[in-house]
Tab-separated table of C-alpha atoms (C1' of nucleotides) in Angstrom:
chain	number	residue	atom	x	y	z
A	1	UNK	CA	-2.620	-25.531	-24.051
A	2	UNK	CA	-2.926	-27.806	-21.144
A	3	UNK	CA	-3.854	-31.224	-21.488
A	4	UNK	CA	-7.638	-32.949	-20.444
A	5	UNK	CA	-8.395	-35.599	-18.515
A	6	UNK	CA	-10.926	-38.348	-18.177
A	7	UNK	CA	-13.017	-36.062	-15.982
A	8	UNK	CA	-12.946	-33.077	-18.435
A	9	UNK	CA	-14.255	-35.759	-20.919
A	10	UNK	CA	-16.915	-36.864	-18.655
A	11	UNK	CA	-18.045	-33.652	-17.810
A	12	UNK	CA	-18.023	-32.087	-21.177
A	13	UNK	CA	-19.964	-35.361	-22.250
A	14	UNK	CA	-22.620	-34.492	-19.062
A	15	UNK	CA	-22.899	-30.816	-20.659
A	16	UNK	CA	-23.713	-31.954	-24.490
A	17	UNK	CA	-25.857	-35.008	-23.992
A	18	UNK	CA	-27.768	-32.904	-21.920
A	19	UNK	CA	-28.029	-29.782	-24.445
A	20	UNK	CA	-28.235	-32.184	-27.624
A	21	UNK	CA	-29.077	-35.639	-26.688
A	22	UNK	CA	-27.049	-38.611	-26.941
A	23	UNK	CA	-27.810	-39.603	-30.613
A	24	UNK	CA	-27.173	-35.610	-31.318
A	25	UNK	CA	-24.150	-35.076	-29.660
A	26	UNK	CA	-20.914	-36.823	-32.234
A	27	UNK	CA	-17.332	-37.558	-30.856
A	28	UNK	CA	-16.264	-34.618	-32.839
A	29	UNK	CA	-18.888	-32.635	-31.052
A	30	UNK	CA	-17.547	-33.520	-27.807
A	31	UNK	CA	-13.764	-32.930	-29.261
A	32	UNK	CA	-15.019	-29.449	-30.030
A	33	UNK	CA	-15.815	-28.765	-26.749
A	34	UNK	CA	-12.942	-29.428	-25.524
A	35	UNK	CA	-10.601	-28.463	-28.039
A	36	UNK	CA	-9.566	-31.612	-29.234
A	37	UNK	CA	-10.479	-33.614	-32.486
A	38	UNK	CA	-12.994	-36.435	-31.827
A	39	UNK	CA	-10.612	-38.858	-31.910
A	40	UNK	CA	-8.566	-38.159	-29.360
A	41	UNK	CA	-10.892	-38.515	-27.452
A	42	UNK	CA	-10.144	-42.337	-27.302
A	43	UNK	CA	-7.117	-41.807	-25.337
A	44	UNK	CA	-9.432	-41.089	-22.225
A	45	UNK	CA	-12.611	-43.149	-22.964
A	46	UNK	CA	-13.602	-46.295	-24.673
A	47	UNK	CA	-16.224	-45.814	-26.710
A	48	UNK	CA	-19.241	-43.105	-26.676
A	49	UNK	CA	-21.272	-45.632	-25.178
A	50	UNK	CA	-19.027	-45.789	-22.028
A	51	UNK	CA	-19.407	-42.249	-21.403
A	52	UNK	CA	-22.916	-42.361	-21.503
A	53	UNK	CA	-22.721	-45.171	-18.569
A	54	UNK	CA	-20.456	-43.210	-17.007
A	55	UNK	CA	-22.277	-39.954	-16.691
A	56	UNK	CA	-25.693	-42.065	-16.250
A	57	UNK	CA	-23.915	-43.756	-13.185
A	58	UNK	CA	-22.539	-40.744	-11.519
A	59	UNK	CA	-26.198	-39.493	-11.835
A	60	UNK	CA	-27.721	-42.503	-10.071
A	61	UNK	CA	-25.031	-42.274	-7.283
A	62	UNK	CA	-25.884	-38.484	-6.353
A	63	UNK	CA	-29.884	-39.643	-5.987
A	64	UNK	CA	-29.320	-43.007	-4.619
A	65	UNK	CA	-26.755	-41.417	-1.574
A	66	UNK	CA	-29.705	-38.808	-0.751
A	67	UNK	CA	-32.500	-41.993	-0.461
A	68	UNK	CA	-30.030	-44.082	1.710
A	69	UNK	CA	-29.365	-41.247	3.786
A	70	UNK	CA	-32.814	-40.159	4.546
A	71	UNK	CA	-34.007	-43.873	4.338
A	72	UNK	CA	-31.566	-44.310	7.443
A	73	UNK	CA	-32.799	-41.352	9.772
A	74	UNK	CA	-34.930	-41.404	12.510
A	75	UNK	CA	-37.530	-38.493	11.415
A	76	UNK	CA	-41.130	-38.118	11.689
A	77	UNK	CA	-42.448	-39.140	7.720
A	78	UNK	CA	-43.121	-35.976	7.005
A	79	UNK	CA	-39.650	-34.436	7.569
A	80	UNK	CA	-38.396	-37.288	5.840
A	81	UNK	CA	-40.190	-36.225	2.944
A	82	UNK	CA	-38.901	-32.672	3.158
A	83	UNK	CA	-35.200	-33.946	3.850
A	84	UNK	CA	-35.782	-35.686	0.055
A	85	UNK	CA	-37.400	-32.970	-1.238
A	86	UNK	CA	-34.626	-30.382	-0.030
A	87	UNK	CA	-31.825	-32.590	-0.916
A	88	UNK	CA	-33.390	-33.239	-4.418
A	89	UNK	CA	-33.364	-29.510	-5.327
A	90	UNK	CA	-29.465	-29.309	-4.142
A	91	UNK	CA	-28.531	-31.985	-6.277
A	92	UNK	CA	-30.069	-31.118	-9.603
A	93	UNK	CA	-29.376	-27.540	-8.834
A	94	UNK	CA	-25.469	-28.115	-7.896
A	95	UNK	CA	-25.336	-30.806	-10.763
A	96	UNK	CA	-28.563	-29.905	-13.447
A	97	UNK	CA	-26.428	-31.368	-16.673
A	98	UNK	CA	-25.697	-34.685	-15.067
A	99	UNK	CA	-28.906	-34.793	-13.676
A	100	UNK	CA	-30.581	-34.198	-16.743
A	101	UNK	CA	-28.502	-36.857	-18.910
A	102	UNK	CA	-29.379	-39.631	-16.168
A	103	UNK	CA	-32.994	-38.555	-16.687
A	104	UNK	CA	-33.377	-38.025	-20.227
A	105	UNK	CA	-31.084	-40.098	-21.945
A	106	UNK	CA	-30.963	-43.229	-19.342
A	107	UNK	CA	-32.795	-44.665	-22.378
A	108	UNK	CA	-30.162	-45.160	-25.012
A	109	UNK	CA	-27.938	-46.972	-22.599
A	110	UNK	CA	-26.992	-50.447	-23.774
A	111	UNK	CA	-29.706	-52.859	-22.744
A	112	UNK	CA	-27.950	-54.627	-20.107
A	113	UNK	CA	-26.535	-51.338	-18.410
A	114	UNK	CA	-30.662	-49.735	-18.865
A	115	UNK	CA	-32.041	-51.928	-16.703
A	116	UNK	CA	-28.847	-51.522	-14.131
A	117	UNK	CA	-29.869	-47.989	-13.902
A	118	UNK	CA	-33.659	-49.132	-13.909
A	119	UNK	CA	-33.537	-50.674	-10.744
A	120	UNK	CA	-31.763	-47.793	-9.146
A	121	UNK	CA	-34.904	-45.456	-10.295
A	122	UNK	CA	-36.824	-48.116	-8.790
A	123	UNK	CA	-35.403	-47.889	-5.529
A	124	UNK	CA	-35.251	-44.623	-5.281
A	125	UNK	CA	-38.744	-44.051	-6.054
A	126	UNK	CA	-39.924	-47.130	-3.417
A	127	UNK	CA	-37.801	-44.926	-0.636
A	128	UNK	CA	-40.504	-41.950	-1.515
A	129	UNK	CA	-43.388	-44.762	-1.510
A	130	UNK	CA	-42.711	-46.027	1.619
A	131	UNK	CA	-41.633	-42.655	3.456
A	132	UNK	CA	-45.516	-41.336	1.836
A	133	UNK	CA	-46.981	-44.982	2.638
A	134	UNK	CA	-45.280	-44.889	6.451
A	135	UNK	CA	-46.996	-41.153	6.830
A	136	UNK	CA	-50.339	-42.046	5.714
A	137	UNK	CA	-50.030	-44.902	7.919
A	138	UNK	CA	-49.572	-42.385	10.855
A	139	UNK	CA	-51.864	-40.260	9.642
A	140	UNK	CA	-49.685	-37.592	8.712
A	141	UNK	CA	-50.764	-37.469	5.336
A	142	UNK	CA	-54.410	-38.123	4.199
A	143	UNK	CA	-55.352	-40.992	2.904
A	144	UNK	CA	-54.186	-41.974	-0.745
A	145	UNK	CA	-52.363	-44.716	-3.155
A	146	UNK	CA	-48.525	-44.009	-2.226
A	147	UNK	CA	-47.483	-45.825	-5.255
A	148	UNK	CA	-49.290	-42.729	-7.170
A	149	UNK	CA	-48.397	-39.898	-4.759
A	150	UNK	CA	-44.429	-40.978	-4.872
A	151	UNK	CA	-45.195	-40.518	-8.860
A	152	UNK	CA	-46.695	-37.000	-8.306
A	153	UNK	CA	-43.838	-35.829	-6.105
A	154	UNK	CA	-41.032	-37.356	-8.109
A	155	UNK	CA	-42.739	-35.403	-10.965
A	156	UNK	CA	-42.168	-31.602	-9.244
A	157	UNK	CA	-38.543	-32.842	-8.571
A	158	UNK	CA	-37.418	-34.275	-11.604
A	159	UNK	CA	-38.772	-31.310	-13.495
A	160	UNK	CA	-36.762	-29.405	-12.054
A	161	UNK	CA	-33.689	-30.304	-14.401
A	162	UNK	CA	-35.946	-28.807	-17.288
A	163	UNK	CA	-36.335	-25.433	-16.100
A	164	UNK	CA	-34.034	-24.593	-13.552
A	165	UNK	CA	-31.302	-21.509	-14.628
A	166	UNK	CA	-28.804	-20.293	-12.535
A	167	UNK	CA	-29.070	-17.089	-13.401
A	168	UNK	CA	-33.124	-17.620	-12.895
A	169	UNK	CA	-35.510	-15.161	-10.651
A	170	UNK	CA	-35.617	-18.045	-8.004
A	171	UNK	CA	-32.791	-19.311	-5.648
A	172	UNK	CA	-32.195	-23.124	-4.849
A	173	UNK	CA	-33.531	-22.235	-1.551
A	174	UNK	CA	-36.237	-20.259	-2.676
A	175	UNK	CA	-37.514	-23.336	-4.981
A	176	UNK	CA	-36.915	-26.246	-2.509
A	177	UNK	CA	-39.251	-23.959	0.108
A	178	UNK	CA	-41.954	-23.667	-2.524
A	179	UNK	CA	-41.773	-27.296	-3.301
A	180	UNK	CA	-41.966	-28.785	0.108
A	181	UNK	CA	-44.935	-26.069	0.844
A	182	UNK	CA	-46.479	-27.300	-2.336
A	183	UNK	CA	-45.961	-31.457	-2.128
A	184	UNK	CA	-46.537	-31.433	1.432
A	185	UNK	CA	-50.127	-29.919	1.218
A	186	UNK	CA	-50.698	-31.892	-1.482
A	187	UNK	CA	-49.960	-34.948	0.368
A	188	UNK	CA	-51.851	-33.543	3.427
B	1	UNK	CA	-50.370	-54.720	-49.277
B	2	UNK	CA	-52.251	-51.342	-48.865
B	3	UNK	CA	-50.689	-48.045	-49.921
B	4	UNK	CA	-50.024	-45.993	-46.876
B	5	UNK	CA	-51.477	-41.926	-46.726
B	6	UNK	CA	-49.394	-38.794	-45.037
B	7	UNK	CA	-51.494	-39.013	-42.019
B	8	UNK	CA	-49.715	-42.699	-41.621
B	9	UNK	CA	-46.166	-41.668	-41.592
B	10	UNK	CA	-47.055	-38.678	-39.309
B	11	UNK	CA	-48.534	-40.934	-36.561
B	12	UNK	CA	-45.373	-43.134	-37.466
B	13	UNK	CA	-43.071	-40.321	-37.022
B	14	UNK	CA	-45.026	-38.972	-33.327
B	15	UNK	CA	-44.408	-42.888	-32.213
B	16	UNK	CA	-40.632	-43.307	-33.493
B	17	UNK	CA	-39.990	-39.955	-32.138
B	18	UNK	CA	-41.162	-40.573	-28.682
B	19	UNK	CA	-39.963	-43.931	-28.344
B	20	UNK	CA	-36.376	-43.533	-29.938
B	21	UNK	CA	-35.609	-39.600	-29.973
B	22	UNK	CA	-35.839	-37.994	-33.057
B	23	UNK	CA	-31.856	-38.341	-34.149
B	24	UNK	CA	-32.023	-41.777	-32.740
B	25	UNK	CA	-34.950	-42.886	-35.245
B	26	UNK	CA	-33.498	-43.164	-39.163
B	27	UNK	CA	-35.580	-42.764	-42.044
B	28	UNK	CA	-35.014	-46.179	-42.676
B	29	UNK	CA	-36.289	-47.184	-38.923
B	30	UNK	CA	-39.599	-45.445	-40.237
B	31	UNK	CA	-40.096	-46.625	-43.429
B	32	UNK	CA	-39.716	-50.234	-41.142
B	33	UNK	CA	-42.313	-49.223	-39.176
B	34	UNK	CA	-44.798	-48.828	-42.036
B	35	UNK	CA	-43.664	-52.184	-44.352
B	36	UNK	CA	-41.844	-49.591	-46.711
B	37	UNK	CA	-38.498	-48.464	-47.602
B	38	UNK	CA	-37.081	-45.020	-46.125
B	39	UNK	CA	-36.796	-43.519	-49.563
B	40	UNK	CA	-40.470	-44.589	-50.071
B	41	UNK	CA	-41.704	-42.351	-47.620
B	42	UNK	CA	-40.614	-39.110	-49.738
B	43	UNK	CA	-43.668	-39.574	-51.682
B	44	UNK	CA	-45.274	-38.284	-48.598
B	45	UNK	CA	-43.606	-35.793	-46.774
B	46	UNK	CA	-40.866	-33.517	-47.613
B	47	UNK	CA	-37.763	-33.840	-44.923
B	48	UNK	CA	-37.212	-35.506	-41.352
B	49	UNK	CA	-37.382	-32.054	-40.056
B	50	UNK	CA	-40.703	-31.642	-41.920
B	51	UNK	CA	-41.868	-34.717	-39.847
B	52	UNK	CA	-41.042	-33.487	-36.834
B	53	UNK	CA	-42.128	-30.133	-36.968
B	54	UNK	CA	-45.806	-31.266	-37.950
B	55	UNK	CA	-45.588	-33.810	-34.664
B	56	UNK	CA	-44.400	-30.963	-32.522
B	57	UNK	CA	-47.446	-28.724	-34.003
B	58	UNK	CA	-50.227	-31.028	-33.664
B	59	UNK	CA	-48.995	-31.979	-30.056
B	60	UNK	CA	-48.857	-27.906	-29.561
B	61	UNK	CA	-52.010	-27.148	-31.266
B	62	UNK	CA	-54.509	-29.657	-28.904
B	63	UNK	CA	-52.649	-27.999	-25.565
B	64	UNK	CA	-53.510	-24.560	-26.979
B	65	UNK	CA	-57.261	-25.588	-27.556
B	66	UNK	CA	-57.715	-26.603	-24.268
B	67	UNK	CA	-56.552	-23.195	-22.469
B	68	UNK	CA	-57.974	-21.076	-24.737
B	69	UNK	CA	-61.790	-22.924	-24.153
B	70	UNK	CA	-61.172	-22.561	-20.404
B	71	UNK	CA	-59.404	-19.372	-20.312
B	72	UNK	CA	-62.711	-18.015	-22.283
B	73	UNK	CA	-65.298	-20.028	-19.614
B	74	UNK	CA	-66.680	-18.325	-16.891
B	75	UNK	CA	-65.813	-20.290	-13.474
B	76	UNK	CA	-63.977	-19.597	-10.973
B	77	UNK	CA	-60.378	-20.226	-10.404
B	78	UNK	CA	-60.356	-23.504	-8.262
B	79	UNK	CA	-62.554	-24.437	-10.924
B	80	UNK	CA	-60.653	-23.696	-14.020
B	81	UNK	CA	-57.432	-24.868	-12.731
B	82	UNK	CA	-59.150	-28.667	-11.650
B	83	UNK	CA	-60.542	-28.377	-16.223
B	84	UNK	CA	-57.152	-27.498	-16.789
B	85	UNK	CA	-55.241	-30.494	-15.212
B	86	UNK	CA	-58.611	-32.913	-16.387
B	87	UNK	CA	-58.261	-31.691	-19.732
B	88	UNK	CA	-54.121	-32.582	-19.716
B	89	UNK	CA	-54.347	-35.749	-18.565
B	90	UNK	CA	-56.885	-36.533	-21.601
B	91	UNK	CA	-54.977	-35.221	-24.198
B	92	UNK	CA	-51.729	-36.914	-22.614
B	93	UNK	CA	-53.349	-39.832	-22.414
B	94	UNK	CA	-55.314	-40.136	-25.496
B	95	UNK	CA	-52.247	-39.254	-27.415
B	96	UNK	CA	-49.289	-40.031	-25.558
B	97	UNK	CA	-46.685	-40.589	-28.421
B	98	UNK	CA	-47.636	-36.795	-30.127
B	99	UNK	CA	-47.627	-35.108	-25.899
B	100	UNK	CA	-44.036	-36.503	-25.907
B	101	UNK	CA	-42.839	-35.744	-28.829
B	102	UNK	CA	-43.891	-32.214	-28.452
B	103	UNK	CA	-41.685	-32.101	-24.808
B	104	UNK	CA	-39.152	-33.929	-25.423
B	105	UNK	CA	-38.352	-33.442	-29.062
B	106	UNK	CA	-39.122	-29.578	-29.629
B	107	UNK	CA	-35.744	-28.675	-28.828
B	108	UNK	CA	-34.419	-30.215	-31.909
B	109	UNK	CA	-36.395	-28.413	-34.340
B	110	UNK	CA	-35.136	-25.701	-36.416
B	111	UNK	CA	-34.499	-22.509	-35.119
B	112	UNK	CA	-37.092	-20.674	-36.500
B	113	UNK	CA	-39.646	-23.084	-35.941
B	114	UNK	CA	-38.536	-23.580	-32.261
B	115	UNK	CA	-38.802	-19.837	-31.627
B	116	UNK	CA	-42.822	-20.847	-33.010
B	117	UNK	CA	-43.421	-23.441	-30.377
B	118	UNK	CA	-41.645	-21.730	-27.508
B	119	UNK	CA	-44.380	-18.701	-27.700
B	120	UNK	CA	-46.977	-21.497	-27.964
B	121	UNK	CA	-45.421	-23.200	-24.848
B	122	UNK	CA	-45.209	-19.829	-22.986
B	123	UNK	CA	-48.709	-19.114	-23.946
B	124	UNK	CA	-50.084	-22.327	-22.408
B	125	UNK	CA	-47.931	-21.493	-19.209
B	126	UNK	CA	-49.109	-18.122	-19.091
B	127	UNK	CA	-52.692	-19.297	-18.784
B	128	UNK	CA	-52.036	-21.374	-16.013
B	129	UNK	CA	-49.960	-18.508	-14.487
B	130	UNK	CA	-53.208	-16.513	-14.676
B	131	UNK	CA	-55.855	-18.263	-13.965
B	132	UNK	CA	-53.449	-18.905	-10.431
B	133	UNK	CA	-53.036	-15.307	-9.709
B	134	UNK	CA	-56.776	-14.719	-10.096
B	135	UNK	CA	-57.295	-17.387	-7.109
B	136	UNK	CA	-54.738	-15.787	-4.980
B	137	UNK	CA	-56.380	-12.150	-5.628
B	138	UNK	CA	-59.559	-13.990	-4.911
B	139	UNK	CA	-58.509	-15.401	-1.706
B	140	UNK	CA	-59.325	-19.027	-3.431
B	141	UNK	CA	-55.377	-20.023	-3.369
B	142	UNK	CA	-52.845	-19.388	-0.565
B	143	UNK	CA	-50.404	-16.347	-1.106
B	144	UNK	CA	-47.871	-17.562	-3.441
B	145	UNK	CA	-45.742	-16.841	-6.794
B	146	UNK	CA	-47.969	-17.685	-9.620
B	147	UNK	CA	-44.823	-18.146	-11.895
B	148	UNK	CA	-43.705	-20.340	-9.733
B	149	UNK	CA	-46.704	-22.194	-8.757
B	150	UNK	CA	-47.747	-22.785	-12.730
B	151	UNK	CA	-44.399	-24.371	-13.218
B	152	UNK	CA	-45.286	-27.027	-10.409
B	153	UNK	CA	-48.376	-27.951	-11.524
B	154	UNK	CA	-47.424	-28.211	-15.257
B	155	UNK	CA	-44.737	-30.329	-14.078
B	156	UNK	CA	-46.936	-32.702	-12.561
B	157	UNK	CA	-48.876	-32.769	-16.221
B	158	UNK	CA	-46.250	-33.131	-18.422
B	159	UNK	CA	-44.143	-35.869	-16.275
B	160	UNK	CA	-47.681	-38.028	-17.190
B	161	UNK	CA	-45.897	-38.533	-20.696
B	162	UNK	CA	-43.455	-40.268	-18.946
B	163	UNK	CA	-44.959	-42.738	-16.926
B	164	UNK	CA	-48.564	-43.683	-18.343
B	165	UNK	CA	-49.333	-46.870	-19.951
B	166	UNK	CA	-52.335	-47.525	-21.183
B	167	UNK	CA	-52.671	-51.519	-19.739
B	168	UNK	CA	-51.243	-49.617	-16.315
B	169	UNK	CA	-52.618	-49.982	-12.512
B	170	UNK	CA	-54.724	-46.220	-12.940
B	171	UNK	CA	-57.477	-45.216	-15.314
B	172	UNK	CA	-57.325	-42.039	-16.967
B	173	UNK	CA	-60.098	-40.810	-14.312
B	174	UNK	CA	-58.324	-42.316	-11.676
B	175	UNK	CA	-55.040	-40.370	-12.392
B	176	UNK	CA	-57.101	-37.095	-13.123
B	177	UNK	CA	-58.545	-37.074	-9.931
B	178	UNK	CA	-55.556	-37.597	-7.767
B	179	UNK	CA	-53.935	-35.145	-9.930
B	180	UNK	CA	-56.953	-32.514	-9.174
B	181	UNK	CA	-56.761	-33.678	-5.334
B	182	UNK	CA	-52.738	-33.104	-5.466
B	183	UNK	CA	-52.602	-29.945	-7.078
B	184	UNK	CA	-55.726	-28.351	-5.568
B	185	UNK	CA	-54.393	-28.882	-2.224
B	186	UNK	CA	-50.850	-27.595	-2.976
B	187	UNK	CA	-52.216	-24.551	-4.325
B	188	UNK	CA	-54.691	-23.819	-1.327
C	1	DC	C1'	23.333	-28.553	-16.009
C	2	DC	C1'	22.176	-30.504	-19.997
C	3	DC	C1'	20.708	-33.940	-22.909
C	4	DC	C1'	18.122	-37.999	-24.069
C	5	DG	C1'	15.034	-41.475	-24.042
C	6	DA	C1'	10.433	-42.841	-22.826
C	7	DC	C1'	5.692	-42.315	-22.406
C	8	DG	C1'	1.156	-40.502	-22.870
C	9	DA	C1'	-1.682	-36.988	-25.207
C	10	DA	C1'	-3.088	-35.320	-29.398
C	11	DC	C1'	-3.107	-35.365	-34.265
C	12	DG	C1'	-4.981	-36.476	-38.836
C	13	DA	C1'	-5.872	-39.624	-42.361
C	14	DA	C1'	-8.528	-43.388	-43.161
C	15	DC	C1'	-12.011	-47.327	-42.460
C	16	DG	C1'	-16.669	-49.187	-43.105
C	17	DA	C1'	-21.263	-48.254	-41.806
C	18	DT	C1'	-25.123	-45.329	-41.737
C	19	DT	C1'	-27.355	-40.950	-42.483
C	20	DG	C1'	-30.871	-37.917	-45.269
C	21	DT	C1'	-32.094	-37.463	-49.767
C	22	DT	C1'	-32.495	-37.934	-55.118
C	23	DC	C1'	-33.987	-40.099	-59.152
C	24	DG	C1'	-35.031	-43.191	-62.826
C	25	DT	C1'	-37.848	-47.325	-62.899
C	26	DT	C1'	-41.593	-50.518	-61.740
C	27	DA	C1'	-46.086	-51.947	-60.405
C	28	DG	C1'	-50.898	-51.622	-59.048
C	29	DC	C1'	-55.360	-49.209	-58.869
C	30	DC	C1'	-59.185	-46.015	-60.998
D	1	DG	C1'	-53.799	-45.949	-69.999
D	2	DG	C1'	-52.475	-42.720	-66.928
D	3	DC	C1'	-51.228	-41.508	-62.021
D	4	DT	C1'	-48.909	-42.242	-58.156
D	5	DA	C1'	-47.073	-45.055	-54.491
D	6	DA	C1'	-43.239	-47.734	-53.865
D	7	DC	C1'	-38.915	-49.536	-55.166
D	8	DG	C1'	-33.832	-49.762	-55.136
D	9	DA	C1'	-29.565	-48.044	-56.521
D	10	DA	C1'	-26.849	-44.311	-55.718
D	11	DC	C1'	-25.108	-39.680	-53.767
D	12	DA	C1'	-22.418	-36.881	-50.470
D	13	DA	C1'	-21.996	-36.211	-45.762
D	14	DT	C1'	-21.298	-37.748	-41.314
D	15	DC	C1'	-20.977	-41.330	-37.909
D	16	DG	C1'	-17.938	-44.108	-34.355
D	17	DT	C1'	-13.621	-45.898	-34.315
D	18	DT	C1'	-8.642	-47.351	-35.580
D	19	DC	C1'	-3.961	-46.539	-36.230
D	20	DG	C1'	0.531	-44.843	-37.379
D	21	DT	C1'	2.730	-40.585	-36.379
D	22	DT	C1'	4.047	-36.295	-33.974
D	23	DC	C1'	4.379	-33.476	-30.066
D	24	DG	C1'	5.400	-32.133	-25.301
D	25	DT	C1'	6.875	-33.075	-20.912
D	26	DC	C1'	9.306	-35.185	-17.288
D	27	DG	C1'	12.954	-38.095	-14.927
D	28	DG	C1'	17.571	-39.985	-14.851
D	29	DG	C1'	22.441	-40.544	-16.450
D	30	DG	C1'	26.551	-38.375	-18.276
DNA sequence: CCCCGACGAACGAACGATTGTTCGTTAGCC
DNA sequence: GGCTAACGAACAATCGTTCGTTCGTCGGGG
């Protein structure tokens, strides 16, 4: 039997608090997994709660790279839009558990560490509203509120940690080509 | 002091539920919720799962109304979809805590009475999934997977749980037509 | 080359708190 | 005066966490 690390404790934590939620997922739960009794767990982490920041974090880092990196390009709006679209897909469909705890269970963070990770969601969401709000400007997309369209997009993506399988009848690349042909006539 | 009726700690129960996740809300946090002890609240209902399964039914059973009075109208397909997505946003938005509870919180019910809400979940989908295919054989909607194509619109419903508030920027209307615009144009 | 000491990982019992639920008792309305 | 909602103590189980102990491995000195 080989011995776990902090990462295998992370990850495994990524993988229940996605399938069972924070508040149903115990330390001995997450020992389980792992083959290891929940307390020994504590010779990796510090408390439950830290793992949830941790995972939660990692989460925010993988969508707030994407932003800055599309944010920073010199594209026409709407292939910015596309770029976030595209690169959206990869990471929920490369990383769908971590994805989904940073989504779902963002929530039950402690409240100083919730609003940390509420002004990351901001600012990822204001690099969608101003890529949408820069394109209607041009006249690339028709005219609308961007505040509400960045909501509408966000919504397609985010789903995506919900539904996607691997083993599914759709391919990453299949889905991100259906969602940029969907959002971008729907911002057109 | 008035004495509180079943219907109370249901509407309690859809509220706690959304707001807190169903293992994150005790029976104790309910019983707070009403002015009443936790035990108190057995003289109304007969488990926590109990609770949650009549939530998740209710929330199921006002989705399934809706597609089953437009699958039965006679319109066409641009038509029905745009009564589809109206008819979401009101029931999201008239009862917000119940719509989330049913997403969000389903996955926690019992086994068998998961299985229940699943084929009610698939049902609604699979109206959506139709009424799309008859636009594309119809020439109404672009050439596209209808599987596919339900699953972005419904996305764009449900995330509405997520973000409304009542006191918010956008009126019901407001959001229903940019909703109508957003997925009408993706579609065609 | 072998042994030994050290160190971290894992164990397992135990803690106090909280969980869902039961039940005998009390109190307020028709 | 009876019915029932509500109380409040109590239950077994489980929660997150602590802690003293054991195990396994790895490096250095004889």
């Amino acid at each position: 039997m080989t011995t776990r690390s902090r990462e295998d404790v992370v990850q495994a934590a990524g993988r229940l608090f996605a399938a069972r939620g924070f508040h149903g997922t115990s330390m001995r739960d997450l020992g389980d997994e792992l083959g290891l009794l929940g307390s020994s767990l504590y010779s990796h982490v510090e408390s439950k709660e830290q793992l949830l920041i941790e995972v939660v974090q990692r989460g925010a880092a993988l969508f707030q790279a994407l932003a800055d990196s599309v944010a920073a390009s010199d594209r026409p709006p709407a292939e910015k839009v596309a770029a976030l679209v595209r690169g959206h897909v990869d990471i929920i469909t490369s990383n769908q558990e971590q994805s989904a705890t940073f989504l779902n269970e963002a929530r039950f963070l402690p409240a100083d560490g919730r609003t940390a990770i509420v002004i990351l969601r901001d600012r990822y969401e204001e690099t969608f509203r101003e890529v949408i709000a820069e394109g209607v400007a041009r006249g690339a997309f028709r005219d609308q509120n961007p505040a509400l369209a960045s909501i509408l997009v966000l919504s397609v993506l985010n789903a995506l940690t919900r539904w996607y399988r691997r083993s599914g009848a759709q391919s990453p690349e299949e889905i991100a080509d259906a969602m940029v042909a969907f959002v971008m006539d729907g911002l057109q």
